[in-house]
């Protein structure tokens, strides 16, 4: 990159600012200031002494300009934090603000930074972190959407259908699956605007009801449906494929599906407390084949598996057992023996809402019988405990944030990694 030190002048709300091309380049190509450069990062030609006029708040501009100069965020007490966020969003500098305020996600260094109260107790079922730091919370037949500043947008309304799952396609588009209403032949799945709450279009259905959702990098949506797993095109909304449930392998209404980029397979965990077995499968949609499977006949509830997640890096599956301990199944083995790694066996009651996921090399596990989330990386262990709200109903990780939803008080906590101190 060739960089000039040419001076640039801005008139922001009547106040003059002068900076250099080098400083503006720190904003990145996607920012508003990126338009002042050509493809070689040279300033676009302008008349001598010409200035850019921007009809915005000059005090916030001064803070953001200093951020570009130093990489540090210093907010004077007279400027409301949310006002600065709105100005940063206008200039395309929200990511710069986020990087200066919070460090790279580290499960062992997370701090509880805020708690957001919900609508009513006992009705929230799921939370999903968005790509821009916001989130979506399922609440009965509504989905409440929050931006990075934790301000609520217009809700997504499912017309008296119970929300089953939520998935972010990008920061502006959310897919929601819902149960069918009384008298309906099928359930619903639709694409909504995250900012306005408008229904953009409904996805085509062929006699199924969609449950768990996931996406792949080829613009495909997968949903656990009645009788198998369906696949839809994100753009057209048309159903493009369906993996019928084999007689010996439950797939429909699976509690979790997960796309594995490395193997181009779909991970499906069907861990039903009301059935007499657990089942986990890897499906290859390209050849319509189940390439790996594991099943566990449950004769006593102490043998039951309550959660599972695939770990591609180690070719294994992490599972959570009845005694709230974690185990691992080697995907390279056809036997499927669970290698248990006991954590605690003090609590003999099964988890209420167990959740298990992998992120940034850490395993996050919500036992569901308390308000905490356990974080594991090898032999190390940490515990995140909520400020209020009781049992952890669900949690989600995205955009360097962990968001934990609690059932009793219907609140969600926001956890972030503090920025390392400047030396």
CSV table of C-alpha atoms in Angstrom, one decimal:
chain,number,residue,atom,x,y,z
A,1,UNK,CA,0.0,0.0,0.0
A,2,UNK,CA,1.4,3.4,-1.0
A,3,UNK,CA,0.4,6.1,1.5
A,4,UNK,CA,0.5,9.8,1.2
A,5,UNK,CA,0.7,12.4,4.0
A,6,UNK,CA,-1.5,15.0,2.2
A,7,UNK,CA,-3.6,17.1,4.4
A,8,UNK,CA,-7.3,16.8,4.4
A,9,UNK,CA,-9.7,19.4,5.8
A,10,UNK,CA,-13.2,18.7,7.1
A,11,UNK,CA,-15.9,21.2,8.2
A,12,UNK,CA,-18.1,19.3,10.6
A,13,UNK,CA,-21.1,21.2,11.9
A,14,UNK,CA,-19.3,24.5,11.3
A,15,UNK,CA,-16.0,23.4,13.1
A,16,UNK,CA,-12.9,22.9,11.0
A,17,UNK,CA,-10.7,19.8,11.4
A,18,UNK,CA,-7.4,19.0,9.6
A,19,UNK,CA,-5.8,15.6,9.3
A,20,UNK,CA,-3.7,13.5,7.0
A,21,UNK,CA,-4.4,10.7,4.5
A,22,UNK,CA,-2.4,8.3,6.7
A,23,UNK,CA,-4.8,8.9,9.6
A,24,UNK,CA,-7.9,8.5,7.4
A,25,UNK,CA,-6.7,5.3,5.9
A,26,UNK,CA,-6.9,3.7,9.4
A,27,UNK,CA,-10.7,3.9,9.0
A,28,UNK,CA,-10.5,1.2,6.3
A,29,UNK,CA,-12.0,0.9,2.9
A,30,UNK,CA,-15.6,0.2,4.1
A,31,UNK,CA,-15.8,3.5,6.1
A,32,UNK,CA,-17.1,6.8,4.7
A,33,UNK,CA,-13.6,8.0,4.6
A,34,UNK,CA,-12.6,5.2,2.2
A,35,UNK,CA,-14.4,7.0,-0.6
A,36,UNK,CA,-11.7,9.8,-0.4
A,37,UNK,CA,-9.1,7.4,-1.8
A,38,UNK,CA,-8.6,5.7,-5.1
A,39,UNK,CA,-7.8,2.0,-5.6
A,40,UNK,CA,-4.1,2.6,-4.8
A,41,UNK,CA,-4.9,4.5,-1.6
A,42,UNK,CA,-4.1,7.9,-3.0
A,43,UNK,CA,-6.3,10.8,-2.1
A,44,UNK,CA,-8.9,11.6,-4.8
A,45,UNK,CA,-8.0,14.9,-6.5
A,46,UNK,CA,-9.7,18.0,-5.2
A,47,UNK,CA,-9.4,21.7,-5.6
A,48,UNK,CA,-6.7,23.5,-3.5
A,49,UNK,CA,-8.0,24.4,0.0
A,50,UNK,CA,-11.2,22.5,-0.7
A,51,UNK,CA,-12.8,21.0,2.3
A,52,UNK,CA,-15.4,18.3,3.0
A,53,UNK,CA,-18.5,19.5,4.7
A,54,UNK,CA,-20.3,17.0,7.0
A,55,UNK,CA,-23.5,18.1,8.8
A,56,UNK,CA,-22.9,16.1,12.0
A,57,UNK,CA,-21.8,16.5,15.6
A,58,UNK,CA,-18.3,18.1,15.8
A,59,UNK,CA,-17.5,16.9,19.3
A,60,UNK,CA,-18.1,13.3,18.4
A,61,UNK,CA,-16.1,13.7,15.2
A,62,UNK,CA,-13.2,15.0,17.3
A,63,UNK,CA,-13.3,11.8,19.4
A,64,UNK,CA,-13.5,9.5,16.4
A,65,UNK,CA,-10.6,11.4,14.6
A,66,UNK,CA,-8.4,11.0,17.7
A,67,UNK,CA,-9.4,7.3,17.7
A,68,UNK,CA,-8.0,7.0,14.1
A,69,UNK,CA,-4.9,8.8,15.1
A,70,UNK,CA,-4.0,6.9,18.2
A,71,UNK,CA,-6.1,3.7,18.2
A,72,UNK,CA,-7.4,4.7,21.7
A,73,UNK,CA,-10.9,5.7,22.6
A,74,UNK,CA,-11.2,8.6,25.1
A,75,UNK,CA,-14.8,9.7,25.6
A,76,UNK,CA,-15.4,13.0,27.5
A,77,UNK,CA,-18.1,12.9,30.2
A,78,UNK,CA,-20.2,15.4,28.3
A,79,UNK,CA,-20.7,13.1,25.3
A,80,UNK,CA,-23.3,10.3,25.8
A,81,UNK,CA,-21.9,6.9,24.9
A,82,UNK,CA,-24.8,6.0,22.6
A,83,UNK,CA,-24.5,9.3,20.7
A,84,UNK,CA,-20.9,8.4,19.9
A,85,UNK,CA,-22.0,4.9,18.7
A,86,UNK,CA,-24.6,6.5,16.4
A,87,UNK,CA,-22.0,8.8,15.0
A,88,UNK,CA,-19.5,6.0,14.6
A,89,UNK,CA,-22.2,4.0,12.7
A,90,UNK,CA,-22.8,7.0,10.4
A,91,UNK,CA,-19.1,7.2,9.5
A,92,UNK,CA,-18.6,3.4,9.3
A,93,UNK,CA,-16.3,3.4,12.3
A,94,UNK,CA,-18.3,1.2,14.7
A,95,UNK,CA,-15.8,-1.7,14.3
A,96,UNK,CA,-13.0,0.7,15.2
A,97,UNK,CA,-14.9,1.8,18.3
A,98,UNK,CA,-15.6,-1.8,19.2
A,99,UNK,CA,-11.9,-2.8,18.8
A,100,UNK,CA,-10.7,0.1,21.0
A,101,UNK,CA,-13.3,-0.5,23.7
A,102,UNK,CA,-13.2,-4.3,23.8
A,103,UNK,CA,-10.4,-6.8,23.1
A,104,UNK,CA,-10.4,-10.0,21.0
A,105,UNK,CA,-12.8,-12.6,22.4
A,106,UNK,CA,-11.2,-14.6,25.2
A,107,UNK,CA,-13.4,-17.0,27.2
A,108,UNK,CA,-11.2,-16.8,30.3
A,109,UNK,CA,-11.2,-13.0,30.4
A,110,UNK,CA,-14.9,-12.2,29.9
A,111,UNK,CA,-16.4,-9.5,32.0
A,112,UNK,CA,-20.1,-8.9,32.6
A,113,UNK,CA,-20.7,-5.5,31.0
A,114,UNK,CA,-24.5,-5.1,30.9
A,115,UNK,CA,-27.8,-6.7,31.7
A,116,UNK,CA,-30.9,-6.1,29.6
A,117,UNK,CA,-34.4,-6.8,31.0
A,118,UNK,CA,-36.9,-8.6,28.8
A,119,UNK,CA,-40.7,-8.4,28.4
A,120,UNK,CA,-42.1,-11.0,30.8
A,121,UNK,CA,-40.8,-13.9,32.8
A,122,UNK,CA,-40.8,-17.6,31.7
A,123,UNK,CA,-41.5,-17.1,28.0
A,124,UNK,CA,-38.1,-16.5,26.3
A,125,UNK,CA,-36.7,-19.6,24.7
A,126,UNK,CA,-33.7,-18.7,22.6
A,127,UNK,CA,-31.1,-16.0,22.0
A,128,UNK,CA,-28.9,-15.6,18.9
A,129,UNK,CA,-26.0,-13.2,18.6
A,130,UNK,CA,-25.9,-11.1,15.5
A,131,UNK,CA,-22.9,-10.5,13.2
A,132,UNK,CA,-22.7,-6.8,14.3
A,133,UNK,CA,-22.9,-7.3,18.0
A,134,UNK,CA,-26.6,-7.2,18.4
A,135,UNK,CA,-28.9,-10.1,19.2
A,136,UNK,CA,-32.4,-11.6,18.6
A,137,UNK,CA,-34.4,-13.1,21.5
A,138,UNK,CA,-37.3,-15.5,20.9
A,139,UNK,CA,-40.3,-14.6,23.1
A,140,UNK,CA,-43.4,-16.7,22.4
A,141,UNK,CA,-44.6,-15.7,18.9
A,142,UNK,CA,-42.3,-12.6,18.8
A,143,UNK,CA,-38.6,-12.1,18.2
A,144,UNK,CA,-37.1,-9.0,19.9
A,145,UNK,CA,-34.1,-7.6,18.0
A,146,UNK,CA,-31.4,-5.5,19.6
A,147,UNK,CA,-28.6,-3.6,17.9
A,148,UNK,CA,-25.0,-3.3,19.2
A,149,UNK,CA,-26.0,-0.5,21.5
A,150,UNK,CA,-28.6,-2.8,22.9
A,151,UNK,CA,-31.4,-0.6,21.7
A,152,UNK,CA,-34.5,-2.5,20.6
A,153,UNK,CA,-35.8,-2.5,17.0
A,154,UNK,CA,-39.3,-3.2,15.9
A,155,UNK,CA,-40.1,-6.9,16.9
A,156,UNK,CA,-40.6,-9.7,14.4
A,157,UNK,CA,-44.1,-10.9,14.6
A,158,UNK,CA,-44.9,-14.6,13.8
A,159,UNK,CA,-48.7,-14.3,13.8
A,160,UNK,CA,-49.4,-16.4,16.9
A,161,UNK,CA,-46.9,-19.1,15.8
A,162,UNK,CA,-44.4,-20.3,18.5
A,163,UNK,CA,-40.8,-19.5,17.5
A,164,UNK,CA,-38.6,-22.6,17.1
A,165,UNK,CA,-35.3,-21.1,16.1
A,166,UNK,CA,-33.6,-17.9,14.8
A,167,UNK,CA,-30.7,-17.5,12.4
A,168,UNK,CA,-28.8,-14.4,11.2
A,169,UNK,CA,-28.0,-14.4,7.5
A,170,UNK,CA,-26.2,-11.1,7.9
A,171,UNK,CA,-26.7,-7.9,10.0
A,172,UNK,CA,-29.8,-7.0,8.1
A,173,UNK,CA,-31.6,-10.3,7.5
A,174,UNK,CA,-32.9,-12.8,10.0
A,175,UNK,CA,-34.5,-16.2,9.3
A,176,UNK,CA,-37.1,-17.5,11.8
A,177,UNK,CA,-38.7,-20.9,12.0
A,178,UNK,CA,-42.0,-21.4,13.8
A,179,UNK,CA,-44.5,-24.1,14.7
A,180,UNK,CA,-47.8,-24.4,12.8
A,181,UNK,CA,-50.9,-22.8,14.2
A,182,UNK,CA,-54.0,-24.9,14.9
A,183,UNK,CA,-55.6,-25.8,11.6
A,184,UNK,CA,-52.4,-25.1,9.5
A,185,UNK,CA,-51.0,-27.9,7.4
A,186,UNK,CA,-47.3,-26.8,7.8
A,187,UNK,CA,-45.2,-24.5,10.0
A,188,UNK,CA,-43.6,-21.4,8.9
A,189,UNK,CA,-40.1,-20.1,8.0
A,190,UNK,CA,-39.6,-16.5,6.9
A,191,UNK,CA,-36.9,-13.9,6.2
A,192,UNK,CA,-37.3,-10.7,8.2
A,193,UNK,CA,-35.6,-7.3,8.2
A,194,UNK,CA,-33.7,-6.9,11.5
A,195,UNK,CA,-34.1,-3.1,11.5
A,196,UNK,CA,-37.8,-2.8,10.6
A,197,UNK,CA,-39.3,-6.1,11.5
A,198,UNK,CA,-40.9,-6.5,8.1
A,199,UNK,CA,-41.4,-9.9,6.6
A,200,UNK,CA,-39.4,-9.9,3.4
A,201,UNK,CA,-40.6,-13.3,2.1
A,202,UNK,CA,-41.8,-16.7,3.2
A,203,UNK,CA,-39.8,-19.8,2.4
A,204,UNK,CA,-41.4,-22.5,0.4
A,205,UNK,CA,-42.6,-25.6,2.3
A,206,UNK,CA,-43.7,-29.0,1.2
A,207,UNK,CA,-45.5,-30.5,4.2
A,208,UNK,CA,-43.0,-30.0,6.9
A,209,UNK,CA,-42.5,-27.9,10.0
A,210,UNK,CA,-39.1,-26.3,10.5
A,211,UNK,CA,-37.2,-26.4,13.8
A,212,UNK,CA,-33.4,-26.0,14.3
A,213,UNK,CA,-31.6,-23.9,11.7
A,214,UNK,CA,-28.1,-23.5,10.4
A,215,UNK,CA,-26.4,-22.0,7.3
A,216,UNK,CA,-23.4,-22.8,5.1
A,217,UNK,CA,-21.1,-20.6,3.0
A,218,UNK,CA,-23.0,-21.4,-0.2
A,219,UNK,CA,-26.1,-19.5,0.7
A,220,UNK,CA,-28.0,-22.6,1.8
A,221,UNK,CA,-30.3,-22.8,4.8
A,222,UNK,CA,-30.8,-26.2,6.6
A,223,UNK,CA,-33.7,-26.9,8.9
A,224,UNK,CA,-34.7,-29.9,11.0
A,225,UNK,CA,-38.1,-30.7,9.8
A,226,UNK,CA,-40.8,-33.3,10.4
A,227,UNK,CA,-39.4,-36.5,8.8
A,228,UNK,CA,-35.9,-35.3,8.0
A,229,UNK,CA,-33.7,-32.3,7.1
A,230,UNK,CA,-34.7,-29.7,4.5
A,231,UNK,CA,-32.5,-27.4,2.5
A,232,UNK,CA,-33.5,-24.0,1.1
A,233,UNK,CA,-31.8,-21.4,-1.1
A,234,UNK,CA,-31.4,-18.1,0.9
A,235,UNK,CA,-32.0,-15.9,-2.1
A,236,UNK,CA,-35.0,-17.5,-3.9
A,237,UNK,CA,-36.6,-19.1,-0.8
A,238,UNK,CA,-37.2,-22.3,-2.7
A,239,UNK,CA,-36.7,-25.7,-1.1
A,240,UNK,CA,-33.8,-27.3,-3.1
A,241,UNK,CA,-33.3,-30.7,-1.3
A,242,UNK,CA,-34.6,-32.9,1.5
A,243,UNK,CA,-32.9,-35.7,3.4
A,244,UNK,CA,-35.6,-38.2,4.4
A,245,UNK,CA,-35.3,-39.7,7.9
A,246,UNK,CA,-34.1,-43.3,7.8
A,247,UNK,CA,-36.1,-45.8,9.8
A,248,UNK,CA,-33.2,-46.4,12.1
A,249,UNK,CA,-32.0,-42.8,12.4
A,250,UNK,CA,-34.1,-40.0,13.9
A,251,UNK,CA,-33.4,-36.7,12.1
A,252,UNK,CA,-36.7,-34.8,12.2
A,253,UNK,CA,-37.2,-32.3,15.0
A,254,UNK,CA,-33.5,-32.6,15.9
A,255,UNK,CA,-32.4,-30.4,18.8
A,256,UNK,CA,-29.3,-29.1,17.0
A,257,UNK,CA,-27.9,-29.0,13.5
A,258,UNK,CA,-24.4,-27.7,12.7
A,259,UNK,CA,-22.7,-27.2,9.3
A,260,UNK,CA,-19.1,-28.4,9.2
A,261,UNK,CA,-17.1,-26.4,6.6
A,262,UNK,CA,-14.1,-28.7,6.5
A,263,UNK,CA,-16.0,-31.9,5.6
A,264,UNK,CA,-19.0,-30.3,3.9
A,265,UNK,CA,-21.3,-32.3,6.1
A,266,UNK,CA,-24.2,-31.6,8.4
A,267,UNK,CA,-24.0,-32.5,12.0
A,268,UNK,CA,-27.3,-33.6,13.5
A,269,UNK,CA,-27.9,-34.3,17.2
A,270,UNK,CA,-31.3,-35.9,18.1
A,271,UNK,CA,-31.1,-36.1,21.9
A,272,UNK,CA,-34.8,-36.5,22.9
A,273,UNK,CA,-35.5,-36.8,26.6
A,274,UNK,CA,-38.8,-38.5,25.9
A,275,UNK,CA,-37.4,-41.3,23.7
A,276,UNK,CA,-35.4,-44.3,24.6
A,277,UNK,CA,-32.3,-43.4,22.7
A,278,UNK,CA,-29.8,-40.7,21.7
A,279,UNK,CA,-28.7,-40.4,18.1
A,280,UNK,CA,-26.0,-38.3,16.4
A,281,UNK,CA,-25.3,-38.3,12.6
A,282,UNK,CA,-23.1,-36.7,10.0
A,283,UNK,CA,-25.0,-36.2,6.7
A,284,UNK,CA,-23.5,-35.6,3.2
A,285,UNK,CA,-26.2,-33.9,1.2
A,286,UNK,CA,-24.2,-34.2,-2.0
A,287,UNK,CA,-24.6,-37.9,-2.2
A,288,UNK,CA,-27.5,-38.2,0.2
A,289,UNK,CA,-25.6,-40.5,2.6
A,290,UNK,CA,-25.2,-40.8,6.3
A,291,UNK,CA,-21.4,-40.9,6.6
A,292,UNK,CA,-21.2,-41.4,10.3
A,293,UNK,CA,-23.6,-42.1,13.1
A,294,UNK,CA,-23.7,-42.9,16.8
A,295,UNK,CA,-26.5,-44.2,18.9
A,296,UNK,CA,-27.0,-44.8,22.6
A,297,UNK,CA,-29.9,-46.9,23.9
A,298,UNK,CA,-31.0,-45.4,27.2
A,299,UNK,CA,-32.3,-47.9,29.7
A,300,UNK,CA,-31.7,-45.6,32.7
A,301,UNK,CA,-31.7,-41.8,32.6
A,302,UNK,CA,-28.2,-41.6,34.0
A,303,UNK,CA,-27.0,-42.8,30.6
A,304,UNK,CA,-28.7,-40.0,28.7
A,305,UNK,CA,-26.8,-37.4,26.7
A,306,UNK,CA,-28.2,-33.9,27.0
A,307,UNK,CA,-26.1,-31.9,24.6
A,308,UNK,CA,-23.5,-32.3,21.8
A,309,UNK,CA,-21.4,-30.2,19.5
A,310,UNK,CA,-18.9,-31.2,16.8
A,311,UNK,CA,-15.2,-30.1,17.0
A,312,UNK,CA,-13.8,-30.3,13.5
A,313,UNK,CA,-10.3,-29.4,14.6
A,314,UNK,CA,-9.9,-32.5,16.7
A,315,UNK,CA,-12.2,-34.8,14.7
A,316,UNK,CA,-14.4,-35.3,17.7
A,317,UNK,CA,-17.8,-34.6,19.2
A,318,UNK,CA,-18.2,-33.2,22.7
A,319,UNK,CA,-21.2,-34.4,24.6
A,320,UNK,CA,-22.7,-33.5,28.0
A,321,UNK,CA,-24.0,-36.3,30.2
A,322,UNK,CA,-26.6,-36.7,32.9
A,323,UNK,CA,-24.2,-36.0,35.7
A,324,UNK,CA,-23.3,-32.7,34.0
A,325,UNK,CA,-19.9,-33.9,33.0
A,326,UNK,CA,-18.4,-33.7,29.5
A,327,UNK,CA,-17.3,-36.6,27.2
A,328,UNK,CA,-15.7,-36.9,23.8
A,329,UNK,CA,-16.5,-39.3,20.9
A,330,UNK,CA,-13.7,-39.8,18.2
A,331,UNK,CA,-15.2,-39.3,14.8
A,332,UNK,CA,-12.5,-41.5,13.3
A,333,UNK,CA,-13.7,-44.5,15.3
A,334,UNK,CA,-16.6,-46.7,14.2
A,335,UNK,CA,-17.2,-47.8,17.8
A,336,UNK,CA,-18.2,-44.4,19.2
A,337,UNK,CA,-17.1,-45.0,22.7
A,338,UNK,CA,-17.5,-41.9,25.0
A,339,UNK,CA,-14.3,-40.9,26.8
A,340,UNK,CA,-15.6,-39.0,29.9
A,341,UNK,CA,-13.8,-36.1,31.5
A,342,UNK,CA,-15.5,-35.7,34.9
A,343,UNK,CA,-16.1,-32.2,36.1
A,344,UNK,CA,-18.6,-32.7,38.9
A,345,UNK,CA,-21.0,-35.3,40.0
A,346,UNK,CA,-22.5,-33.5,42.9
A,347,UNK,CA,-25.7,-32.5,41.2
A,348,UNK,CA,-27.8,-35.6,40.5
A,349,UNK,CA,-30.7,-33.8,38.9
A,350,UNK,CA,-30.6,-33.6,35.1
A,351,UNK,CA,-30.1,-30.2,33.4
A,352,UNK,CA,-33.2,-28.1,32.6
A,353,UNK,CA,-31.9,-26.4,29.4
A,354,UNK,CA,-28.4,-27.8,28.6
A,355,UNK,CA,-26.4,-25.9,25.9
A,356,UNK,CA,-23.0,-26.8,24.5
A,357,UNK,CA,-21.0,-25.0,21.9
A,358,UNK,CA,-17.4,-24.5,20.7
A,359,UNK,CA,-16.0,-21.0,20.0
A,360,UNK,CA,-12.4,-19.7,19.6
A,361,UNK,CA,-10.9,-22.9,20.9
A,362,UNK,CA,-13.0,-22.9,24.1
A,363,UNK,CA,-15.9,-25.2,25.0
A,364,UNK,CA,-18.8,-23.4,26.6
A,365,UNK,CA,-21.3,-25.4,28.5
A,366,UNK,CA,-24.5,-24.2,30.3
A,367,UNK,CA,-25.5,-27.0,32.6
A,368,UNK,CA,-29.0,-25.5,32.9
A,369,UNK,CA,-29.4,-26.3,36.6
A,370,UNK,CA,-27.8,-23.0,37.7
A,371,UNK,CA,-27.1,-19.5,36.4
A,372,UNK,CA,-23.6,-20.2,35.2
A,373,UNK,CA,-21.7,-21.0,32.0
A,374,UNK,CA,-18.6,-23.2,32.2
A,375,UNK,CA,-15.7,-22.4,30.0
A,376,UNK,CA,-13.1,-25.1,29.2
A,377,UNK,CA,-9.9,-25.2,27.2
A,378,UNK,CA,-7.9,-28.4,27.9
A,379,UNK,CA,-7.5,-29.0,31.6
A,380,UNK,CA,-8.3,-25.3,32.4
A,381,UNK,CA,-11.7,-24.3,33.7
A,382,UNK,CA,-13.6,-21.1,34.3
A,383,UNK,CA,-17.1,-20.2,35.4
A,384,UNK,CA,-19.2,-17.2,34.3
A,385,UNK,CA,-22.0,-16.4,36.7
A,386,UNK,CA,-24.9,-14.1,35.8
A,387,UNK,CA,-25.8,-10.9,37.7
A,388,UNK,CA,-29.5,-11.9,38.1
A,389,UNK,CA,-32.1,-13.8,36.3
A,390,UNK,CA,-31.7,-17.4,37.5
A,391,UNK,CA,-31.2,-20.5,35.4
A,392,UNK,CA,-29.4,-20.0,32.1
A,393,UNK,CA,-32.0,-20.7,29.4
A,394,UNK,CA,-29.7,-20.2,26.3
A,395,UNK,CA,-26.6,-18.5,25.3
A,396,UNK,CA,-24.9,-17.4,22.0
A,397,UNK,CA,-21.6,-16.1,20.9
A,398,UNK,CA,-20.9,-13.6,18.1
A,399,UNK,CA,-19.0,-10.4,17.3
A,400,UNK,CA,-16.7,-10.8,20.3
A,401,UNK,CA,-19.7,-11.0,22.7
A,402,UNK,CA,-21.3,-13.8,24.7
A,403,UNK,CA,-25.0,-13.2,25.4
A,404,UNK,CA,-26.7,-15.4,28.1
A,405,UNK,CA,-30.5,-15.6,28.4
A,406,UNK,CA,-32.0,-16.4,31.8
A,407,UNK,CA,-35.4,-17.9,32.3
A,408,UNK,CA,-36.8,-16.7,35.7
A,409,UNK,CA,-36.5,-13.0,35.2
A,410,UNK,CA,-36.3,-13.0,31.4
A,411,UNK,CA,-33.1,-11.0,31.2
A,412,UNK,CA,-30.0,-11.4,29.1
A,413,UNK,CA,-26.4,-10.7,30.2
A,414,UNK,CA,-23.7,-9.3,27.9
A,415,UNK,CA,-20.1,-10.6,28.4
A,416,UNK,CA,-17.1,-9.0,26.7
A,417,UNK,CA,-13.3,-9.2,26.9
A,418,UNK,CA,-11.7,-6.0,28.2
A,419,UNK,CA,-9.1,-4.3,26.0
A,420,UNK,CA,-5.5,-4.9,27.3
A,421,UNK,CA,-4.0,-1.9,29.1
A,422,UNK,CA,-2.0,0.5,27.0
A,423,UNK,CA,1.8,0.4,27.7
